[in-house]
PDB file of C-alpha atoms in Angstrom:
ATOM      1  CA  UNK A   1     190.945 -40.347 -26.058  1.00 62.00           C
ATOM      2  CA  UNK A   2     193.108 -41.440 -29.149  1.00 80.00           C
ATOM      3  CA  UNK A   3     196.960 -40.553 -28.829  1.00 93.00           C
ATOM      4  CA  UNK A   4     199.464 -39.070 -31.176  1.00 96.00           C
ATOM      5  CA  UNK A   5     199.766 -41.195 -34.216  1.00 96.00           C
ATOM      6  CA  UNK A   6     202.478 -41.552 -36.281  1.00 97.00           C
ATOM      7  CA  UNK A   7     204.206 -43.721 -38.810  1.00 96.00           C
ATOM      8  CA  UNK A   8     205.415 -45.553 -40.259  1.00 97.00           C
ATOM      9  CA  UNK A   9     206.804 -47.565 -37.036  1.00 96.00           C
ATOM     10  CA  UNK A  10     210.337 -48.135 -38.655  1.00 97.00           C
ATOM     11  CA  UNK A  11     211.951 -47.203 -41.097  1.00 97.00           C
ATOM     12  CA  UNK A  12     215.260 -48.496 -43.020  1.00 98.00           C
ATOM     13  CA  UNK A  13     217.257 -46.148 -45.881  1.00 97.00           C
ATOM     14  CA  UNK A  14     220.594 -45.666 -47.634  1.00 97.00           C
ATOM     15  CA  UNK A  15     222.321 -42.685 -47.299  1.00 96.00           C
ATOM     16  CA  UNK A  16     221.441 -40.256 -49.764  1.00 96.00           C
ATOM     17  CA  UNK A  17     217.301 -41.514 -49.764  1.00 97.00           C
ATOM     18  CA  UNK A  18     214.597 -39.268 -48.611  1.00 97.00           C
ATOM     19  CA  UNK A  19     212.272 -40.166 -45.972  1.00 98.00           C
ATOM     20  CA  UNK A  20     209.099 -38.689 -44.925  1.00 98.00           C
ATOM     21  CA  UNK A  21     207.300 -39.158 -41.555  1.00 98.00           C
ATOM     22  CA  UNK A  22     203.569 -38.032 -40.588  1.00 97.00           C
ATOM     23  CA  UNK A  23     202.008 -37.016 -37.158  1.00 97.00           C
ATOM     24  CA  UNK A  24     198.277 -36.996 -36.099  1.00 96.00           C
ATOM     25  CA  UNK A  25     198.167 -35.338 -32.954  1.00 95.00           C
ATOM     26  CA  UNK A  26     195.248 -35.554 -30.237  1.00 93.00           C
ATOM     27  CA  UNK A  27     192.206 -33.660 -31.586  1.00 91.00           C
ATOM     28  CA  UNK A  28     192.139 -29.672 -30.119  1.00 88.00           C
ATOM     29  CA  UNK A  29     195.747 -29.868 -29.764  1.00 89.00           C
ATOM     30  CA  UNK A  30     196.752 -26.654 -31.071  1.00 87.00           C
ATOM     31  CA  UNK A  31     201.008 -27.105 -30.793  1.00 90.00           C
ATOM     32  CA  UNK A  32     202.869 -29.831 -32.184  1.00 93.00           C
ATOM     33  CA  UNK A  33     206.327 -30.581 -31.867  1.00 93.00           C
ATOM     34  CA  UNK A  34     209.215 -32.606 -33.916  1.00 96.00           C
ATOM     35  CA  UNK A  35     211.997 -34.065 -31.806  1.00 96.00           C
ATOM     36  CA  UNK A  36     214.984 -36.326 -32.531  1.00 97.00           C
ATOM     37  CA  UNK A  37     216.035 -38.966 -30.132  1.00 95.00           C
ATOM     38  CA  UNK A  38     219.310 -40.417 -30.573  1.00 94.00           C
ATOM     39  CA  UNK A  39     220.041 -43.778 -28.699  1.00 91.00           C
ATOM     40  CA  UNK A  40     221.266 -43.038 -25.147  1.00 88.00           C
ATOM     41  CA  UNK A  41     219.951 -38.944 -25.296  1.00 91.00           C
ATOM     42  CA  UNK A  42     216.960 -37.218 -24.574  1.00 93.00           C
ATOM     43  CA  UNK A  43     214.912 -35.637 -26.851  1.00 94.00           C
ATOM     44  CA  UNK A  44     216.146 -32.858 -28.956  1.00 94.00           C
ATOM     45  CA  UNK A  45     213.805 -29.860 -30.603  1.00 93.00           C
ATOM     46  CA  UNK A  46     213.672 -29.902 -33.884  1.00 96.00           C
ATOM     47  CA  UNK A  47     210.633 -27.696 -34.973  1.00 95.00           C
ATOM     48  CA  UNK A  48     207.221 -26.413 -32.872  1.00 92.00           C
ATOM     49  CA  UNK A  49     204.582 -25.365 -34.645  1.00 92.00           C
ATOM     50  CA  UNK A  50     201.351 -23.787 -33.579  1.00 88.00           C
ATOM     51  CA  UNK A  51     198.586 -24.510 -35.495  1.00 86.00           C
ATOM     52  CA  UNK A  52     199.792 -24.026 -39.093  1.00 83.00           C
ATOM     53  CA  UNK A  53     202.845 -21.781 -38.375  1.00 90.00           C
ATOM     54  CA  UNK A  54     206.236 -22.451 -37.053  1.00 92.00           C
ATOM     55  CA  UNK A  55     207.228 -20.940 -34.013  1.00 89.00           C
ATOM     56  CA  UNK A  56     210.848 -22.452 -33.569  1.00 90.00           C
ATOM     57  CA  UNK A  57     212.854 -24.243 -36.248  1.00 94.00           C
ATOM     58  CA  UNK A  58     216.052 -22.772 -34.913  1.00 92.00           C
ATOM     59  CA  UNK A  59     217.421 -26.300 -34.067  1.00 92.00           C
ATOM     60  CA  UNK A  60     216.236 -28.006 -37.842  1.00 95.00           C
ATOM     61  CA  UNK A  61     218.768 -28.615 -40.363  1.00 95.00           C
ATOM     62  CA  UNK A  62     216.985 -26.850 -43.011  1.00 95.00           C
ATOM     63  CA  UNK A  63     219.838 -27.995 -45.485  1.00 96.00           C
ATOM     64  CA  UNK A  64     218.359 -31.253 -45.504  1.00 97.00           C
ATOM     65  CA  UNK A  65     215.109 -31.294 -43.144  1.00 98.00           C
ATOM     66  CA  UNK A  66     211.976 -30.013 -43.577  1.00 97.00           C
ATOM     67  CA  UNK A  67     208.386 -29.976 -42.053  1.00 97.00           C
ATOM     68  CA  UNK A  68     204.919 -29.107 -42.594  1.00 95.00           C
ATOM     69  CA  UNK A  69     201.867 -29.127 -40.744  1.00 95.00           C
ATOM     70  CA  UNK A  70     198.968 -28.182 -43.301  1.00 82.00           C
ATOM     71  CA  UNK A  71     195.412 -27.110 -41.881  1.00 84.00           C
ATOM     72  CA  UNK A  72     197.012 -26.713 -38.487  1.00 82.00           C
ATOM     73  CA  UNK A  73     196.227 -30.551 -37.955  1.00 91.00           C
ATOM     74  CA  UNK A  74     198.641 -33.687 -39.307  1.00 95.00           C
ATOM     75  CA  UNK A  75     202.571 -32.757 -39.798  1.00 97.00           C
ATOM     76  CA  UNK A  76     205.411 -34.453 -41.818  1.00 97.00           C
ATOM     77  CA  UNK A  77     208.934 -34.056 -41.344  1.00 98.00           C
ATOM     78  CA  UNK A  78     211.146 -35.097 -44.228  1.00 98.00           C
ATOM     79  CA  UNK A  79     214.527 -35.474 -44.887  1.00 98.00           C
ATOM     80  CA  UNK A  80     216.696 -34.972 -48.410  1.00 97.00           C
ATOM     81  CA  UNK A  81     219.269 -36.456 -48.106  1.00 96.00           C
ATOM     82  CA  UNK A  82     219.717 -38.499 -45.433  1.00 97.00           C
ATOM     83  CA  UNK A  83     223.344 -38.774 -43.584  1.00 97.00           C
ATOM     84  CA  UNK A  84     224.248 -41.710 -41.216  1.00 97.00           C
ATOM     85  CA  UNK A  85     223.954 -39.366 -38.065  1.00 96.00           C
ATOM     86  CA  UNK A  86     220.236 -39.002 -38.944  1.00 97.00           C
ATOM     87  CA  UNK A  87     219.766 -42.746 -37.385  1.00 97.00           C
ATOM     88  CA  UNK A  88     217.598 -42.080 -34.565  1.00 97.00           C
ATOM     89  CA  UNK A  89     213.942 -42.142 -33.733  1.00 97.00           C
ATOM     90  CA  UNK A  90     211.645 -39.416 -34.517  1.00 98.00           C
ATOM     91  CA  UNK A  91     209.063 -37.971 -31.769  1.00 97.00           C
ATOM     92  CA  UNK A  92     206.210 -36.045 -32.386  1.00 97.00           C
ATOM     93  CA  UNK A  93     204.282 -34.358 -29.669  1.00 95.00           C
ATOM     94  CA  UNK A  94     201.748 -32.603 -29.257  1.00 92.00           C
ATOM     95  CA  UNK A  95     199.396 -30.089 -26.457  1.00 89.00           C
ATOM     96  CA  UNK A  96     196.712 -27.858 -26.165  1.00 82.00           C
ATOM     97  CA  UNK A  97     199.147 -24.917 -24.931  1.00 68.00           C
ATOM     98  CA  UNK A  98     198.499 -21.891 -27.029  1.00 57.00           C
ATOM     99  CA  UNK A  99     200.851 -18.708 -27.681  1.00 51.00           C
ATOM    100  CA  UNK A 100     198.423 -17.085 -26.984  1.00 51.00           C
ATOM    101  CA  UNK A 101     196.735 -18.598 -23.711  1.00 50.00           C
ATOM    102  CA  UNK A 102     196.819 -21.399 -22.113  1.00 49.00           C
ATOM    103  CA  UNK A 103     199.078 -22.446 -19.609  1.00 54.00           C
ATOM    104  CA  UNK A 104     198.427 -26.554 -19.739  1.00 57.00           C
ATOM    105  CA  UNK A 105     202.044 -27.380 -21.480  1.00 76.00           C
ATOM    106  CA  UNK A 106     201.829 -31.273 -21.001  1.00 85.00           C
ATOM    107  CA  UNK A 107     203.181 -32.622 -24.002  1.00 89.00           C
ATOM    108  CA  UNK A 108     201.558 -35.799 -25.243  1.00 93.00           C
ATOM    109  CA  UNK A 109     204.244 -38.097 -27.179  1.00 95.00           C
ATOM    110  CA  UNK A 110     203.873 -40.608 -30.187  1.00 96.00           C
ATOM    111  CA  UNK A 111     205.766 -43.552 -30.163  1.00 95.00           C
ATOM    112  CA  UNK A 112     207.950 -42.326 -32.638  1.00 96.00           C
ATOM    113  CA  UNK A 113     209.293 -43.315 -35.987  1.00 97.00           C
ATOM    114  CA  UNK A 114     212.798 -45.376 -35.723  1.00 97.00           C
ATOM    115  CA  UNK A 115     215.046 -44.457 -38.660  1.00 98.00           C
ATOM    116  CA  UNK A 116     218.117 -46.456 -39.706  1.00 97.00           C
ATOM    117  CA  UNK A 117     220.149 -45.366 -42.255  1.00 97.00           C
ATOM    118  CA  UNK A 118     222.638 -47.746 -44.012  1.00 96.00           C
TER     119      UNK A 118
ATOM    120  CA  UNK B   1     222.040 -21.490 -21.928  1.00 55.00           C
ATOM    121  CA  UNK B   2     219.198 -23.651 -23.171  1.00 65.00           C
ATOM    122  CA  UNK B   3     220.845 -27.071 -21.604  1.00 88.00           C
ATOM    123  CA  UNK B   4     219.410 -29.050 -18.852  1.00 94.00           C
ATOM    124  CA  UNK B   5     222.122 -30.487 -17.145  1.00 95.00           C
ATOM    125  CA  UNK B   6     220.748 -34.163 -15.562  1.00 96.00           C
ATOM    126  CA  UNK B   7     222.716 -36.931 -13.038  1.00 96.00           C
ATOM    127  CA  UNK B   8     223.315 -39.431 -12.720  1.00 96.00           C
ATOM    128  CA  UNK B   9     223.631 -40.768 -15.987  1.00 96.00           C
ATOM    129  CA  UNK B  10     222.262 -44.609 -14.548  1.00 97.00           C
ATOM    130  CA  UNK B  11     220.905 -45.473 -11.212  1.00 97.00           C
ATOM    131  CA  UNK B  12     220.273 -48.839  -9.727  1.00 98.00           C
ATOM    132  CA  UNK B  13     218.206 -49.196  -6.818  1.00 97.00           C
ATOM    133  CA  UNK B  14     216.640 -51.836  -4.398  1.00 97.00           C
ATOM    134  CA  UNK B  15     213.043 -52.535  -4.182  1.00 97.00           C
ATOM    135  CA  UNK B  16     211.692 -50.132  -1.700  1.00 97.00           C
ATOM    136  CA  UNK B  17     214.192 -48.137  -1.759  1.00 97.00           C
ATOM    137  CA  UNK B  18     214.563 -44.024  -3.107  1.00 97.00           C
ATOM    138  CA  UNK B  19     215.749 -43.018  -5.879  1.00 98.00           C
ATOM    139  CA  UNK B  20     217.253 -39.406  -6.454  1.00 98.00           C
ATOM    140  CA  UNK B  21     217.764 -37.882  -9.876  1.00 98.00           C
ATOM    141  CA  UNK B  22     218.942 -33.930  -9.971  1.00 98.00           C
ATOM    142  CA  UNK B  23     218.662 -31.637 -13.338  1.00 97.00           C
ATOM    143  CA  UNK B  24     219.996 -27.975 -13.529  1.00 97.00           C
ATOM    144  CA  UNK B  25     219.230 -25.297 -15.842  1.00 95.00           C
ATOM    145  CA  UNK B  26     220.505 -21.863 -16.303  1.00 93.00           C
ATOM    146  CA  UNK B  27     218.099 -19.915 -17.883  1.00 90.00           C
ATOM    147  CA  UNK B  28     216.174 -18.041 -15.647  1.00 90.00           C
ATOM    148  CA  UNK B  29     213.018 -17.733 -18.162  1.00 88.00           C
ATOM    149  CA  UNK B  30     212.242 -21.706 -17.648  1.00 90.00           C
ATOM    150  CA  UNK B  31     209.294 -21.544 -15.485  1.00 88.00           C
ATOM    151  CA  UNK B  32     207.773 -25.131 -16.372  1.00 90.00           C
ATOM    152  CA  UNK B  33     209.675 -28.126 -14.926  1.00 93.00           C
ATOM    153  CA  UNK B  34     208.785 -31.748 -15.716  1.00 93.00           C
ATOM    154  CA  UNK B  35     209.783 -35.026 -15.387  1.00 96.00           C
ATOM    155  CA  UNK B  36     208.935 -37.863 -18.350  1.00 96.00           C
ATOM    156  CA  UNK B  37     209.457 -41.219 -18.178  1.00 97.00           C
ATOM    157  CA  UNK B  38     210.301 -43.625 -21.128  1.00 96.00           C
ATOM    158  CA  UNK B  39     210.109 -47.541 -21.701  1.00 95.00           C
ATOM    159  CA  UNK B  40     211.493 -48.960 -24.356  1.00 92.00           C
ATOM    160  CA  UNK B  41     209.950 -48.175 -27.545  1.00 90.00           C
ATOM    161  CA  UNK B  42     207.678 -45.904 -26.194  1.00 92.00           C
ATOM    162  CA  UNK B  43     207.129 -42.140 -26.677  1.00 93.00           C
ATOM    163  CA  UNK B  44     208.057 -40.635 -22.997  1.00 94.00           C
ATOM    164  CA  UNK B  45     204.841 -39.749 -20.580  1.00 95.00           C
ATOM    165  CA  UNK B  46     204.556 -37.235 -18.600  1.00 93.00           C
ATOM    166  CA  UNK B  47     205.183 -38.208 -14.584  1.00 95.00           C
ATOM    167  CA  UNK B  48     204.861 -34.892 -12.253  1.00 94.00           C
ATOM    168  CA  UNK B  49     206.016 -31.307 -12.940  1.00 92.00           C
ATOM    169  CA  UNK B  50     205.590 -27.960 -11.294  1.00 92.00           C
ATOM    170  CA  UNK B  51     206.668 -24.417 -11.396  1.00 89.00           C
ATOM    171  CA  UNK B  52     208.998 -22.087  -9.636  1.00 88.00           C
ATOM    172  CA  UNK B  53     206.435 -21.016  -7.249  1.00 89.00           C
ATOM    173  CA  UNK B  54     206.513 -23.858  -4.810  1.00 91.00           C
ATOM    174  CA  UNK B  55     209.345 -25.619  -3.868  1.00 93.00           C
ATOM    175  CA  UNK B  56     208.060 -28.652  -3.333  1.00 95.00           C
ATOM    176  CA  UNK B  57     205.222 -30.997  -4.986  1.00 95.00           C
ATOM    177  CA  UNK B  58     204.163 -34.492  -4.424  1.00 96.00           C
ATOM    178  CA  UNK B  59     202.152 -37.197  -6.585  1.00 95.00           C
ATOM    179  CA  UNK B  60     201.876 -40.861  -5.014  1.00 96.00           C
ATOM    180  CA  UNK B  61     205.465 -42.149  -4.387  1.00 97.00           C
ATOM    181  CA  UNK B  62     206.687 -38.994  -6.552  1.00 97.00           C
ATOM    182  CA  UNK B  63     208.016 -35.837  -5.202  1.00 97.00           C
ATOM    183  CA  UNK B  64     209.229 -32.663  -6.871  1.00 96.00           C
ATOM    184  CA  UNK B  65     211.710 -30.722  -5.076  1.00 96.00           C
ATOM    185  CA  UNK B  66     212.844 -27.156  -6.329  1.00 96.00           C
ATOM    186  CA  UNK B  67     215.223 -24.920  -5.854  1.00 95.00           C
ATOM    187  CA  UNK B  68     214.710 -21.544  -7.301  1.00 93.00           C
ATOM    188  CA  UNK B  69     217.916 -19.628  -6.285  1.00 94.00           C
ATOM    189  CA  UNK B  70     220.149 -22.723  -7.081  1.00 95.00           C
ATOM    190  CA  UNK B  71     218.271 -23.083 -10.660  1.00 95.00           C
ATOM    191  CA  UNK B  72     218.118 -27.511  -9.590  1.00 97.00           C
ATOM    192  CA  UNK B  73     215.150 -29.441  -9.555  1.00 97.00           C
ATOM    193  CA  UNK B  74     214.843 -32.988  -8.397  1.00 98.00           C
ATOM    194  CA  UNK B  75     212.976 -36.365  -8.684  1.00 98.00           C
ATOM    195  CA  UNK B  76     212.456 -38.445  -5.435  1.00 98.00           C
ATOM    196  CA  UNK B  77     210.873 -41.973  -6.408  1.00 98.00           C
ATOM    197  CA  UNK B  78     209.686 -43.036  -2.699  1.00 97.00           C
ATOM    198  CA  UNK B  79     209.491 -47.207  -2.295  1.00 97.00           C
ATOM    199  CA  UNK B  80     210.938 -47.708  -5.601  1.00 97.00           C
ATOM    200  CA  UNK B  81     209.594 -51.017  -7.376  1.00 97.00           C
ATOM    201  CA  UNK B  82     210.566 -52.774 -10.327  1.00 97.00           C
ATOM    202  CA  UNK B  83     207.729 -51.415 -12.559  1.00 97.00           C
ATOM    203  CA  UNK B  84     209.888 -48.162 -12.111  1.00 97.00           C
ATOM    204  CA  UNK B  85     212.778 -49.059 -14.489  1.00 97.00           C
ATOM    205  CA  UNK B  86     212.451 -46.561 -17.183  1.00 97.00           C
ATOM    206  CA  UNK B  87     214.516 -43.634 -18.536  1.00 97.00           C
ATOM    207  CA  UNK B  88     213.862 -40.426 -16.904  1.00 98.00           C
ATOM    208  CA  UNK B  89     214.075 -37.381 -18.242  1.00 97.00           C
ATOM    209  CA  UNK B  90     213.864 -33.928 -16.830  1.00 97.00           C
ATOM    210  CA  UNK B  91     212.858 -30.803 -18.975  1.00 94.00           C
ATOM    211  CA  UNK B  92     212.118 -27.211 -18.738  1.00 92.00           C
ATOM    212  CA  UNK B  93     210.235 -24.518 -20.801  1.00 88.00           C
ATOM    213  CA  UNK B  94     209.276 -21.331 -21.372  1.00 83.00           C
ATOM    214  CA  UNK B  95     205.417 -19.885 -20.787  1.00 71.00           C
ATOM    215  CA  UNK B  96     203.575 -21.935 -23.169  1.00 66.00           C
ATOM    216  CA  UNK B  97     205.450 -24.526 -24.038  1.00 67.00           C
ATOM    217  CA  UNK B  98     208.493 -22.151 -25.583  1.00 72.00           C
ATOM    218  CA  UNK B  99     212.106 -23.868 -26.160  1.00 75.00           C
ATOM    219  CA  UNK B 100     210.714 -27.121 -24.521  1.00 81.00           C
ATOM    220  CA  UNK B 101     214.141 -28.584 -23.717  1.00 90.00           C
ATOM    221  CA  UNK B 102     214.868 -32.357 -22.320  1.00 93.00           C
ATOM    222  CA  UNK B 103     217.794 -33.351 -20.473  1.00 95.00           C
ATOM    223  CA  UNK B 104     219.817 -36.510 -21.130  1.00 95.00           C
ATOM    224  CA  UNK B 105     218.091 -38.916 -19.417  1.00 96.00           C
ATOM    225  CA  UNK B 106     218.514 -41.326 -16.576  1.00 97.00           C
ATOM    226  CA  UNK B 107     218.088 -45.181 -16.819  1.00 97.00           C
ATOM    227  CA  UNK B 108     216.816 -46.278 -13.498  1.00 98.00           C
ATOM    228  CA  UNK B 109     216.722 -49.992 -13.007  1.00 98.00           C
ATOM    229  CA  UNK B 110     215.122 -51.057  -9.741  1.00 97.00           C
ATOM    230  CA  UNK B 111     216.044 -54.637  -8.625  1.00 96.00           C
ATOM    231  CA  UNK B 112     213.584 -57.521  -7.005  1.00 92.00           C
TER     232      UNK B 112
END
C-alpha cells in the first residue's frame, strides 16, 4: 500500500515569498489533515478536510494560509506571505474515518515538507 | 480546553528497562487516545491507542493505561531497547477523527 506523498521534501524562502505544498493521501482515504510541526513541538492542526470540504480551519491563519483539496483527493496548502515563524515542517495526514461513519481514526502521516524561511 | 498536557519533556532509559510517559486532557468529549512515535525526519506512526472504555490495553512491550475519572492516559514501554529512541507523542480526538490534537512530545533515548 503506497503512503501519503508529499513534496517537495524541503523547501528554502525569504520572507515575504509564497510557497505552496501538495499532499497525495492513501487511496479511499476520505479525511485529510494539514499540521505544522515546529522543532521541539508536536503537531499542531491546521485544517481537516473531508473529502472536498473543510471541516476545521479554526486553527489556519487565513490572513496568510490557505488550502485546497480539489476532487476530494490531492491537497495544497500555501502560504502568502511567508513570516519567519512559519519555519517549520509541514504534515499531511490522512484516514479513512468518515463524518459520517466510520470509527477507524488512525491517521497515516507523510514525511512532511521542511520549510525555512530566511 | 483542547490541550494535551504530556511529561516528561525527555526521558533516558537503560536497555531493558520501562519507560513511563503520562498525557492529560480536559475535555471530556476526547474519546480516542493514541500514542505516535517519530524518528527523525519522519512523519509520526501510529504505536497503540484505545478508548475510554477499558482502562487498560496492551500491544507487544506496549501498554496503554487509562484513567477515565482522572482524564490521564499513559505509555509503558516494557524492556525498553535502543531501537525505541524516538519522540513520542500522545493525542486525543473527538468521534471521527474531530479536533485531532497532539501533545508536545517526549524524546526518549534508550541507552546500550
Amino acid at each position: 500500500e503506497a503512503g501519503v506523498a508529499q513534496s517537495p521534501r524541503y523547501k528554502i524562502i525569504e520572507k515575504r515569498q509564497s510557497v505552496a505544498f501538495w499532499c497525495n493521501p492513501i487511496s479511499g482515504h476520505a479525511t485529510l489533515y494539514w499540521y505544522q510541526q515546529i522543532l521541539g513541538q508536536g503537531p499542531k492542526l491546521l485544517i481537516q478536510f473531508q473529502n472536498n470540504g473543510v471541516v476545521d480551519d479554526s486553527q489556519l491563519p487565513k490572513d496568510r494560509f490557505s488550502a485546497e483539496r480539489l476532487k476530494g483527493v490531492d491537497s495544497t496548502l500555501k502560504i502568502q506571505p511567508a513570516k519567519l515563524e512559519d519555519s517549520a515542517v509541514y504534515l499531511c495526514a490522512s484516514s479513512l474515518v468518515g463524518i459520517h461513519g466510520g470509527t477507524n481514526e488512525k491517521l497515516f502521516f507523510g514525511s512532511g515538507t521542511q520549510l525555512s524561511v530566511l | 480546553q483542547q490541550q494535551v498536557k504530556q511529561s516528561p519533556q525527555s526521558l533516558i532509559v537503560q536497555k531493558g528497562g520501562i519507560s513511563i510517559i503520562n498525557c492529560a486532557y480536559e475535555n471530556t468529549a476526547f474519546d480516542y487516545f493514541p500514542w505516535y512515535q517519530q524518528f527523525p525526519g519522519k512523519g509520526p506512526a501510529l504505536l497503540i491507542a484505545i478508548r475510554p472504555d477499558v482502562s487498560e490495553k496492551k500491544e507487544g512491550r506496549f501498554t496503554i493505561s487509562f484513567n477515565k475519572s482522572a482524564k490521564q492516559f499513559s505509555l509503558h514501554i516494557m524492556d525498553s531497547q535502543p531501537g525505541d529512541s524516538a519522540t513520542y507523542f500522545c493525542a486525543a480526538s473527538k468521534s471521527h477523527g474531530q479536533n485531532f490534537v497532539f501533545g508536545p512530545g517526549t524524546r526518549l533515548s534508550v541507552l546500550p
